[in-house]
Amino acid sequence: MNAPRRSQPAQGRRPGTAASEPSAAQVSDAAVGPDAPGTAAKGPLTLRELDAIGVDRLNGVGRQRRKALADVGVESVFDLLTYYPRRYVDRTAQAPISEAAIGSEITVVADVLSVSSRRLRGGRRLVSVDVTDASGVLSAVFFNQAWRERQLTEGRSVALFGKVEDYRGRKQMTNPVVDVLGGGSATDSTGQADRTGKIVAIYPQSETAGIVTWDVANWVAEAQRRCSVRGIADPLPGRLRKRLGLTSRSRALADIHEPPSMAERWAARDRLVFDELMRVQLMLRSQRLAREAHELGIAHEPTGTLIEAFHRRLPYTLTGAQQRAMAQIDADVSMMRPMHRLLQGDVGSGKTLVALHALLIAVQNGHQGALMAPTEVLAEQHYFALRALLDGFEVPDEGRLGGRRPLRLCLLSGSSSATQRREVLVQVATGSADIVVGTHALLEESVKFASLSVVVVDEQHRFGVSQRARLRESGRDDRRIPHLLVMTATPIPRTAAMTVYGDLDVSVLDELPPGRTPIATQWVQGPLAAESMWIEVRREIEAGRQAYVVCPLVAESESLDARSAEQTHAELSAGALAGLRVGLLHGRLPMAEKEATMARFREGDLDVLVATTVIEVGIDVPNATVMVVLSADRFGIAQLHQLRGRVGRGSHASSCYLVSDEDPTAIAVERLSALAATNDGFELAERDLELRGEGTLFDERQSGRSDLKLASLVRDLHWVQAARDAAADLIAADGDLDAHPALADEVDWFAGRRDPDYLQRS
Ligand code: ADP
Ligand code: MG
């Protein structure tokens, strides 16, 4: 749950700019004993200890409440203290209803006086609610939210945020944002903490679990009170805290829930954000150093005749970014320590050449390279791309006359026949296969390499992390670990890459090869717009260009997608594209047919290629200048960006039409607008992250609890960097945190809360 993004300057405070050391303000209540297991005269409470105290130890949390809290992820006192407010209502500056100006946007904290509901002409339901804060009465009206009648029952205290309107002389809000504060009264504080004239935290609430914000506030306050006896430990070295201007942990945990001022609330957030990021960084970094300490790889000579021939034969000069990435790879693979590198680059930035360079170093040195793709189709495409680039290459072979033989590239895919497969396996095992391309079929036990030394994994995030680990381990008998290059065509925001891939080195291809033309992207909705789109498409084709039409994704099923593509192909050939040469491409076609169709399109013998997303990656026809994506609202940002990347590769201006279904969801509209607004993959990735929420980045690696409750990878770049630097400073060269036992213990606890084999993976 993120804090609201207002008042604070958009980027949050920068580390080290406001070094206000907090006074050690603690809510002391000696009457209530400390509550940790073991208790008594111990030092301040650590997060591990707070996490060992069940919430049922708090007053008023019985079996039912415990279950309700568990439903929102709160089981321990640690969970509760980090169940952060979603919003704050500043009641120090709050105007009573009687003084609320018409036209202003305000928050009103008030009690429900009455609620009624009626059906409007046209069938819409209108719920109206009168609330009062003793100074006056305000009405709130809700359209088509019948459930409000059950939510806003008489006597409930609520916070309403919205614009004050005048409706026949009465103050009114239409569809305001609602937070139910409690069942009791907001203005009468009997049995409740007095919350008038304060900044009040509004917690994420669960209507189904029956948890309202006042309840949470009361439990948090009780937990704070009971913790204050021992205090909450701060594992951060004082010097570091001072340098970054961070408040103490106990102060931050108090102020995030009950901020004396909004400034203190932001200071609290900074500290807690830093803690979250720091824990992740420390864990990733120590994990990485520990791994490096015991992993033995294979040192390569990064030059040689093969590499030189490859570079000589390239029809163009490498971009600066490609050269940098290759140099970084050269340095990595020269070491005995296995490479762990992420190659990140926007669509069309030329990752394939960089990958091939790495694979050829393996071959040059008498070893093998493997390229693993997430799907059959992608594996096939990589195979064809590499085959074209490697045509005519020879490798040294002492056993032969003349000492050379042709370089052998193999494809190992699930759709290979048993005979083909057996043949490839023998070649891989004897070393006569130099480079093997495949899917996770490469991971099977039966695949034995003669000497695998470089592994390239494409689109790593679609792979299970453990699969990646297996490929590295399965290759060799001598337990040496091949060098690993992870390619991602989906740009990951820099911040996220730093956090998620904290254990990988990163090379970024931030430069497109010259000669790319910008792509004008349009969102097309409705039959009229579609009609004029097809006219535009025909016009382009008449001018000698070619077009792709990507068909709706039906389901996670290749055969259904294939059928939909066939249908679309038939419809378009008879309708909007009648008279043109329209080809069809989908995953279910025999490989030879796919190859033939692609070849015809490449040669210009087809005007239009109707396809499923098989064309997402790897297809490269500079004369194709139009991309039409049907049912574009069903695709994600990254995928649409990939698809769009198939055009804009030649000297002619290109266009991309994102055709949406009748009624796209709000989030789909956001996605389509984002794509129409920019071609920059990194910007889109940031937007994607915003729309999907931060937590999803970690899905694959964690067991459900989010590492980042408060920190935002989009907004908190400077804190990610500060945490990364600080982690590097604190961890000794051999990877341990011995000099900082409290931090070491916290990282250990944190890692233990996650998926148990998390640390075994990489
Ligand atoms: P990516 O996999 O990063 O999306 P590719 O490796 O498929 O990109 O490269 C995209 C296209 O750009 C290919 O046609 C490739 O031949 C071409 N290309 C790659 N590097 C260069 C370069 N330095 N100059 C010109 N064209 C390049
Ligand atoms: Mg590629």
PDB file of N, CA and C in Angstrom, residues 605-638:
ATOM      1  N   ASP A 605       6.960 -10.855 -51.147  1.00  0.00           N
ATOM      2  CA  ASP A 605       5.931 -11.582 -51.895  1.00  0.00           C
ATOM      3  C   ASP A 605       4.588 -11.598 -51.174  1.00  0.00           C
ATOM      4  N   LEU A 606       4.584 -11.112 -49.952  1.00  0.00           N
ATOM      5  CA  LEU A 606       3.321 -10.959 -49.219  1.00  0.00           C
ATOM      6  C   LEU A 606       3.196  -9.499 -48.812  1.00  0.00           C
ATOM      7  N   ASP A 607       1.955  -8.977 -48.877  1.00  0.00           N
ATOM      8  CA  ASP A 607       1.746  -7.589 -48.462  1.00  0.00           C
ATOM      9  C   ASP A 607       1.466  -7.489 -46.978  1.00  0.00           C
ATOM     10  N   VAL A 608       0.727  -8.474 -46.510  1.00  0.00           N
ATOM     11  CA  VAL A 608       0.284  -8.429 -45.121  1.00  0.00           C
ATOM     12  C   VAL A 608       0.572  -9.773 -44.481  1.00  0.00           C
ATOM     13  N   LEU A 609       1.000  -9.726 -43.227  1.00  0.00           N
ATOM     14  CA  LEU A 609       1.175 -10.957 -42.486  1.00  0.00           C
ATOM     15  C   LEU A 609       0.208 -10.926 -41.305  1.00  0.00           C
ATOM     16  N   VAL A 610      -0.765 -11.829 -41.368  1.00  0.00           N
ATOM     17  CA  VAL A 610      -1.685 -11.959 -40.236  1.00  0.00           C
ATOM     18  C   VAL A 610      -1.077 -13.003 -39.314  1.00  0.00           C
ATOM     19  N   ALA A 611      -0.893 -12.644 -38.042  1.00  0.00           N
ATOM     20  CA  ALA A 611      -0.142 -13.554 -37.171  1.00  0.00           C
ATOM     21  C   ALA A 611      -0.636 -13.486 -35.743  1.00  0.00           C
ATOM     22  N   THR A 612      -0.303 -14.503 -35.002  1.00  0.00           N
ATOM     23  CA  THR A 612      -0.470 -14.435 -33.551  1.00  0.00           C
ATOM     24  C   THR A 612       0.772 -13.742 -33.018  1.00  0.00           C
ATOM     25  N   THR A 613       0.924 -13.738 -31.737  1.00  0.00           N
ATOM     26  CA  THR A 613       2.078 -13.042 -31.165  1.00  0.00           C
ATOM     27  C   THR A 613       3.388 -13.764 -31.445  1.00  0.00           C
ATOM     28  N   VAL A 614       3.360 -14.805 -32.272  1.00  0.00           N
ATOM     29  CA  VAL A 614       4.634 -15.442 -32.632  1.00  0.00           C
ATOM     30  C   VAL A 614       5.601 -14.421 -33.218  1.00  0.00           C
ATOM     31  N   ILE A 615       5.053 -13.337 -33.739  1.00  0.00           N
ATOM     32  CA  ILE A 615       5.964 -12.356 -34.340  1.00  0.00           C
ATOM     33  C   ILE A 615       6.493 -11.359 -33.318  1.00  0.00           C
ATOM     34  N   GLU A 616       6.151 -11.602 -32.076  1.00  0.00           N
ATOM     35  CA  GLU A 616       6.509 -10.629 -31.052  1.00  0.00           C
ATOM     36  C   GLU A 616       7.992 -10.265 -31.044  1.00  0.00           C
ATOM     37  N   VAL A 617       8.815 -11.264 -31.132  1.00  0.00           N
ATOM     38  CA  VAL A 617      10.243 -11.005 -31.020  1.00  0.00           C
ATOM     39  C   VAL A 617      10.965 -11.571 -32.224  1.00  0.00           C
ATOM     40  N   GLY A 618      11.975 -10.906 -32.655  1.00  0.00           N
ATOM     41  CA  GLY A 618      12.918 -11.520 -33.571  1.00  0.00           C
ATOM     42  C   GLY A 618      12.626 -11.317 -35.044  1.00  0.00           C
ATOM     43  N   ILE A 619      11.434 -10.872 -35.390  1.00  0.00           N
ATOM     44  CA  ILE A 619      11.161 -10.692 -36.805  1.00  0.00           C
ATOM     45  C   ILE A 619      11.650  -9.326 -37.253  1.00  0.00           C
ATOM     46  N   ASP A 620      12.281  -9.313 -38.396  1.00  0.00           N
ATOM     47  CA  ASP A 620      12.981  -8.111 -38.796  1.00  0.00           C
ATOM     48  C   ASP A 620      12.838  -7.883 -40.297  1.00  0.00           C
ATOM     49  N   VAL A 621      11.830  -7.110 -40.663  1.00  0.00           N
ATOM     50  CA  VAL A 621      11.613  -6.796 -42.073  1.00  0.00           C
ATOM     51  C   VAL A 621      11.498  -5.275 -42.208  1.00  0.00           C
ATOM     52  N   PRO A 622      12.576  -4.631 -42.593  1.00  0.00           N
ATOM     53  CA  PRO A 622      12.593  -3.155 -42.606  1.00  0.00           C
ATOM     54  C   PRO A 622      11.504  -2.529 -43.476  1.00  0.00           C
ATOM     55  N   ASN A 623      11.035  -3.244 -44.509  1.00  0.00           N
ATOM     56  CA  ASN A 623      10.014  -2.662 -45.384  1.00  0.00           C
ATOM     57  C   ASN A 623       8.616  -2.694 -44.762  1.00  0.00           C
ATOM     58  N   ALA A 624       8.465  -3.400 -43.658  1.00  0.00           N
ATOM     59  CA  ALA A 624       7.165  -3.434 -42.978  1.00  0.00           C
ATOM     60  C   ALA A 624       7.030  -2.186 -42.129  1.00  0.00           C
ATOM     61  N   THR A 625       6.002  -1.404 -42.426  1.00  0.00           N
ATOM     62  CA  THR A 625       5.875  -0.115 -41.744  1.00  0.00           C
ATOM     63  C   THR A 625       4.568   0.040 -40.996  1.00  0.00           C
ATOM     64  N   VAL A 626       3.712  -0.971 -41.074  1.00  0.00           N
ATOM     65  CA  VAL A 626       2.427  -0.859 -40.382  1.00  0.00           C
ATOM     66  C   VAL A 626       2.229  -2.041 -39.449  1.00  0.00           C
ATOM     67  N   MET A 627       1.893  -1.737 -38.226  1.00  0.00           N
ATOM     68  CA  MET A 627       1.558  -2.770 -37.259  1.00  0.00           C
ATOM     69  C   MET A 627       0.138  -2.517 -36.775  1.00  0.00           C
ATOM     70  N   VAL A 628      -0.723  -3.501 -37.023  1.00  0.00           N
ATOM     71  CA  VAL A 628      -2.085  -3.400 -36.507  1.00  0.00           C
ATOM     72  C   VAL A 628      -2.233  -4.462 -35.424  1.00  0.00           C
ATOM     73  N   VAL A 629      -2.581  -4.061 -34.226  1.00  0.00           N
ATOM     74  CA  VAL A 629      -2.819  -5.041 -33.164  1.00  0.00           C
ATOM     75  C   VAL A 629      -4.315  -5.052 -32.857  1.00  0.00           C
ATOM     76  N   LEU A 630      -4.945  -6.167 -33.134  1.00  0.00           N
ATOM     77  CA  LEU A 630      -6.380  -6.289 -32.847  1.00  0.00           C
ATOM     78  C   LEU A 630      -6.582  -6.654 -31.380  1.00  0.00           C
ATOM     79  N   SER A 631      -7.688  -6.214 -30.818  1.00  0.00           N
ATOM     80  CA  SER A 631      -7.951  -6.430 -29.383  1.00  0.00           C
ATOM     81  C   SER A 631      -6.744  -6.073 -28.538  1.00  0.00           C
ATOM     82  N   ALA A 632      -6.178  -4.928 -28.845  1.00  0.00           N
ATOM     83  CA  ALA A 632      -4.940  -4.521 -28.178  1.00  0.00           C
ATOM     84  C   ALA A 632      -5.136  -4.359 -26.680  1.00  0.00           C
ATOM     85  N   ASP A 633      -6.374  -4.118 -26.264  1.00  0.00           N
ATOM     86  CA  ASP A 633      -6.605  -3.932 -24.836  1.00  0.00           C
ATOM     87  C   ASP A 633      -6.375  -5.207 -24.038  1.00  0.00           C
ATOM     88  N   ARG A 634      -6.246  -6.326 -24.734  1.00  0.00           N
ATOM     89  CA  ARG A 634      -5.996  -7.559 -23.993  1.00  0.00           C
ATOM     90  C   ARG A 634      -4.515  -7.857 -23.806  1.00  0.00           C
ATOM     91  N   PHE A 635      -3.669  -6.991 -24.345  1.00  0.00           N
ATOM     92  CA  PHE A 635      -2.234  -7.195 -24.179  1.00  0.00           C
ATOM     93  C   PHE A 635      -1.690  -6.276 -23.101  1.00  0.00           C
ATOM     94  N   GLY A 636      -0.565  -6.672 -22.541  1.00  0.00           N
ATOM     95  CA  GLY A 636       0.118  -5.813 -21.568  1.00  0.00           C
ATOM     96  C   GLY A 636       0.989  -4.785 -22.286  1.00  0.00           C
ATOM     97  N   ILE A 637       1.431  -3.816 -21.536  1.00  0.00           N
ATOM     98  CA  ILE A 637       2.265  -2.745 -22.094  1.00  0.00           C
ATOM     99  C   ILE A 637       3.522  -3.310 -22.747  1.00  0.00           C
ATOM    100  N   ALA A 638       4.198  -4.179 -22.027  1.00  0.00           N
ATOM    101  CA  ALA A 638       5.471  -4.685 -22.534  1.00  0.00           C
ATOM    102  C   ALA A 638       5.272  -5.425 -23.851  1.00  0.00           C
TER     103      ALA A 638
END
